[in-house]
Short mmCIF file of C-alpha atoms in Angstrom, two decimals:
data_model
loop_
_atom_site.label_atom_id
_atom_site.label_comp_id
_atom_site.label_asym_id
_atom_site.label_seq_id
_atom_site.Cartn_x
_atom_site.Cartn_y
_atom_site.Cartn_z
CA MET A 1 122.57 146.57 160.09
CA PHE A 2 120.18 146.00 157.36
CA ARG A 3 118.64 149.14 155.83
CA PRO A 4 115.69 149.07 153.32
CA THR A 5 116.16 150.94 150.47
CA ALA A 6 113.91 153.89 150.06
CA LEU A 7 111.04 153.50 147.46
CA ARG A 8 110.97 155.92 144.67
CA PRO A 9 107.94 157.74 144.26
CA ILE A 10 105.34 156.06 141.55
CA ALA A 11 105.34 159.24 139.57
CA THR A 12 109.22 159.34 139.37
CA MET A 13 109.06 155.80 138.14
CA ALA A 14 106.57 156.48 135.38
CA LYS A 15 108.47 159.44 134.14
CA ALA A 16 111.77 157.60 133.85
CA ALA A 17 109.94 154.62 132.02
CA ALA A 18 108.40 157.26 129.68
CA THR A 19 111.55 158.94 128.79
CA ARG A 20 113.53 155.40 128.46
CA PRO A 21 113.86 154.47 124.89
CA LEU A 22 112.14 151.16 123.99
CA ALA A 23 114.45 148.12 122.95
CA ARG A 24 114.13 147.10 119.44
CA ARG A 25 113.19 143.60 118.51
CA SER A 26 114.00 142.35 115.17
CA ILE A 27 111.26 140.45 113.75
CA GLN A 28 112.16 137.86 111.14
CA PRO A 29 109.81 136.52 108.55
CA ALA A 30 108.51 133.09 109.44
CA ALA A 31 110.50 130.36 107.41
CA VAL A 32 108.50 128.54 104.84
CA VAL A 33 108.89 124.84 105.49
CA SER A 34 108.38 122.25 102.77
CA SER A 35 108.44 118.56 102.73
CA ALA A 36 109.06 116.08 99.98
CA ARG A 37 107.06 113.53 102.10
CA GLY A 38 103.76 115.34 102.13
CA PHE A 39 101.08 116.70 99.47
CA HIS A 40 101.41 120.31 100.79
CA GLY A 41 104.89 121.35 100.24
CA THR A 42 106.49 123.63 97.71
CA ALA A 43 104.74 123.26 94.20
CA ARG A 44 106.86 121.40 91.61
CA ALA A 45 106.95 122.06 87.72
CA PRO A 46 104.84 119.41 85.98
CA ILE A 47 106.78 116.37 84.47
CA LYS A 48 107.26 117.01 80.84
CA VAL A 49 108.71 115.48 77.66
CA GLY A 50 112.62 115.17 78.06
CA ASP A 51 112.50 114.85 81.83
CA ALA A 52 113.63 111.92 83.85
CA LEU A 53 111.27 110.41 86.45
CA PRO A 54 111.76 111.61 89.96
CA ASP A 55 114.73 109.92 91.66
CA THR A 56 112.95 108.46 94.81
CA ASP A 57 112.62 105.26 96.44
CA ALA A 58 109.16 106.17 97.91
CA LEU A 59 107.28 103.62 95.91
CA MET A 60 106.50 100.12 97.49
CA GLU A 61 105.78 96.82 96.00
CA HIS A 62 104.16 93.94 97.76
CA THR A 63 105.55 94.81 101.04
CA PRO A 64 106.59 98.17 102.86
CA GLY A 65 110.12 96.92 102.88
CA THR A 66 110.32 96.54 99.16
CA ARG A 67 111.19 99.92 97.60
CA VAL A 68 111.20 100.82 94.06
CA ASN A 69 112.83 103.70 92.19
CA LEU A 70 111.51 104.22 88.66
CA ALA A 71 114.26 106.54 87.66
CA GLU A 72 116.83 103.76 88.04
CA THR A 73 114.48 101.03 86.53
CA ALA A 74 114.02 103.44 83.51
CA GLN A 75 117.82 103.40 82.86
CA THR A 76 117.78 99.56 82.50
CA VAL A 77 115.14 99.11 79.93
CA ASN A 78 114.42 100.81 76.62
CA ARG A 79 110.63 101.61 77.02
CA MET A 80 108.50 101.95 80.15
CA LEU A 81 104.78 102.87 80.78
CA VAL A 82 103.73 104.40 83.99
CA ILE A 83 100.04 104.61 84.61
CA GLY A 84 98.75 106.72 87.53
CA VAL A 85 95.37 106.04 89.00
CA PRO A 86 93.24 107.83 91.53
CA ALA A 87 92.12 104.90 93.42
CA ALA A 88 92.47 101.21 93.66
CA PHE A 89 89.54 99.28 93.14
CA SER A 90 87.39 102.31 92.01
CA PRO A 91 85.22 101.55 88.94
CA GLY A 92 86.95 103.58 86.46
CA CYS A 93 90.42 102.44 87.23
CA SER A 94 89.36 98.88 87.61
CA THR A 95 87.01 98.37 84.47
CA ARG A 96 88.61 100.62 81.79
CA HIS A 97 91.92 102.46 82.55
CA VAL A 98 94.18 99.70 83.81
CA PRO A 99 92.24 96.63 81.85
CA GLY A 100 92.64 98.65 78.90
CA TYR A 101 96.21 98.44 78.97
CA ILE A 102 96.23 94.81 80.17
CA ASN A 103 94.30 93.93 76.87
CA HIS A 104 96.16 96.14 74.44
CA PRO A 105 98.61 94.44 72.39
CA GLY A 106 100.75 97.47 72.09
CA ARG A 107 101.63 96.96 75.86
CA GLU A 108 103.97 94.08 74.74
CA GLY A 109 106.15 96.72 73.11
CA PHE A 110 107.29 98.01 76.65
CA GLU A 111 109.84 96.02 78.89
CA GLU A 112 108.29 97.51 81.97
CA VAL A 113 104.57 98.60 82.74
CA VAL A 114 103.75 100.02 86.16
CA VAL A 115 100.56 101.06 87.81
CA VAL A 116 101.04 103.62 90.44
CA GLY A 117 98.33 104.73 93.12
CA VAL A 118 98.25 106.67 96.35
CA ASN A 119 96.99 103.88 98.28
CA ASP A 120 98.89 101.55 100.82
CA VAL A 121 100.98 98.69 99.60
CA PHE A 122 98.50 95.98 100.75
CA VAL A 123 95.72 97.63 98.75
CA MET A 124 97.71 97.75 95.50
CA LYS A 125 98.87 94.10 95.73
CA ALA A 126 95.40 92.83 96.42
CA TRP A 127 94.05 95.05 93.37
CA GLY A 128 96.91 93.71 91.12
CA GLU A 129 95.85 90.24 92.05
CA THR A 130 92.29 90.89 91.19
CA LEU A 131 93.31 92.48 87.64
CA ASP A 132 95.90 89.80 86.89
CA PRO A 133 94.89 86.59 88.99
CA ALA A 134 97.53 84.37 87.27
CA GLY A 135 100.33 87.02 87.36
CA ASP A 136 101.15 86.42 83.85
CA VAL A 137 100.57 89.71 82.35
CA GLY A 138 103.53 91.27 83.87
CA ILE A 139 102.19 94.63 85.00
CA ARG A 140 103.60 95.85 88.30
CA PHE A 141 101.19 97.57 90.70
CA LEU A 142 103.08 100.03 93.00
CA ALA A 143 102.16 101.89 96.07
CA ASP A 144 102.74 105.42 96.87
CA PRO A 145 101.39 105.92 100.35
CA THR A 146 102.76 109.06 101.18
CA GLY A 147 102.11 110.50 97.67
CA GLN A 148 105.84 111.54 97.52
CA PHE A 149 106.27 110.22 93.87
CA THR A 150 103.16 111.69 92.74
CA LYS A 151 103.92 115.17 94.18
CA MET A 152 107.36 115.17 92.55
CA LEU A 153 105.45 114.62 89.20
CA ASP A 154 103.03 117.42 90.09
CA MET A 155 100.28 114.91 89.58
CA ALA A 156 98.65 115.25 93.05
CA PHE A 157 95.11 116.56 93.60
CA ASP A 158 92.85 117.19 96.64
CA GLY A 159 90.23 114.20 96.38
CA SER A 160 88.69 114.74 99.75
CA ALA A 161 85.28 115.06 98.33
CA ILE A 162 85.52 111.65 96.95
CA PHE A 163 88.33 109.67 98.28
CA GLY A 164 88.97 111.25 101.69
CA GLY A 165 92.23 112.73 101.02
CA ASP A 166 94.91 113.55 98.57
CA ARG A 167 95.14 111.34 95.36
CA SER A 168 96.97 110.99 92.32
CA LYS A 169 95.56 112.37 88.90
CA ARG A 170 94.71 109.98 86.16
CA TYR A 171 97.56 109.86 83.65
CA THR A 172 100.06 107.75 81.47
CA ILE A 173 103.60 108.41 80.85
CA VAL A 174 105.57 106.93 78.02
CA VAL A 175 109.52 106.47 79.06
CA GLU A 176 112.06 105.78 76.51
CA GLN A 177 115.62 105.35 77.10
CA GLY A 178 115.32 106.98 80.66
CA LYS A 179 113.30 110.16 79.37
CA VAL A 180 109.92 111.05 79.19
CA LYS A 181 108.57 110.71 75.59
CA SER A 182 104.94 111.61 76.50
CA VAL A 183 102.53 112.60 79.01
CA ALA A 184 98.70 112.34 79.01
CA VAL A 185 97.00 113.58 82.01
CA GLU A 186 93.27 113.85 82.26
CA PRO A 187 92.13 117.59 82.48
CA ASP A 188 89.64 117.06 85.15
CA ASN A 189 91.88 114.68 87.18
CA THR A 190 90.00 111.50 87.18
CA GLY A 191 88.26 111.56 83.63
CA LEU A 192 88.73 108.51 81.25
CA ASP A 193 89.87 110.08 77.87
CA VAL A 194 93.36 110.97 77.00
CA SER A 195 95.03 108.55 79.31
CA LEU A 196 93.19 105.49 77.91
CA ALA A 197 95.14 102.65 76.13
CA GLU A 198 93.56 103.44 72.73
CA LYS A 199 94.56 107.04 73.02
CA VAL A 200 98.23 106.61 74.08
CA LEU A 201 98.97 103.27 72.33
CA GLY A 202 96.70 103.72 69.33
CA PRO A 203 93.75 101.35 68.17
CA ALA A 204 94.07 97.72 69.43
#
């Protein structure tokens, strides 16, 4: 026959709970997660003279399926010029920065000249066709849509106030025999001074 268990007085249960040692919980610090695909991961050291370019295929040319690894490209040419821009079709990029290199005779001393922007690949393609309609200048316009390449250079900045999101600083990098020879980056991120063709390549 079933006999219900006698209930313990509440006062007795409270006393037992008060004297029972609390189980210890081990609290571990939250792990810091970083990602090479976004702008908000762990900070990287700025690219400097003697470094190789970031080894990543994050850059796109003409279509999302055409990936470009500039570290590999730099190993196949003697001299390369990498031009970073804050925004395709923006006034400073379209009228002075990139055209300055298109029209500078010193550009011909580089086997590879590329323009990199944190824009989608279709925008960069259209911009390149606007600046070089005939396609005979030979400058390549590469998209860095996730900002991965730009972040690996430590060239990303918060451009939300103007561009609505993170963008690339304005810079120009000279690469010789696979290694960085010089880096010219605008101190205010978007200005038109040290990264211009006449400053990097000399007077036209």
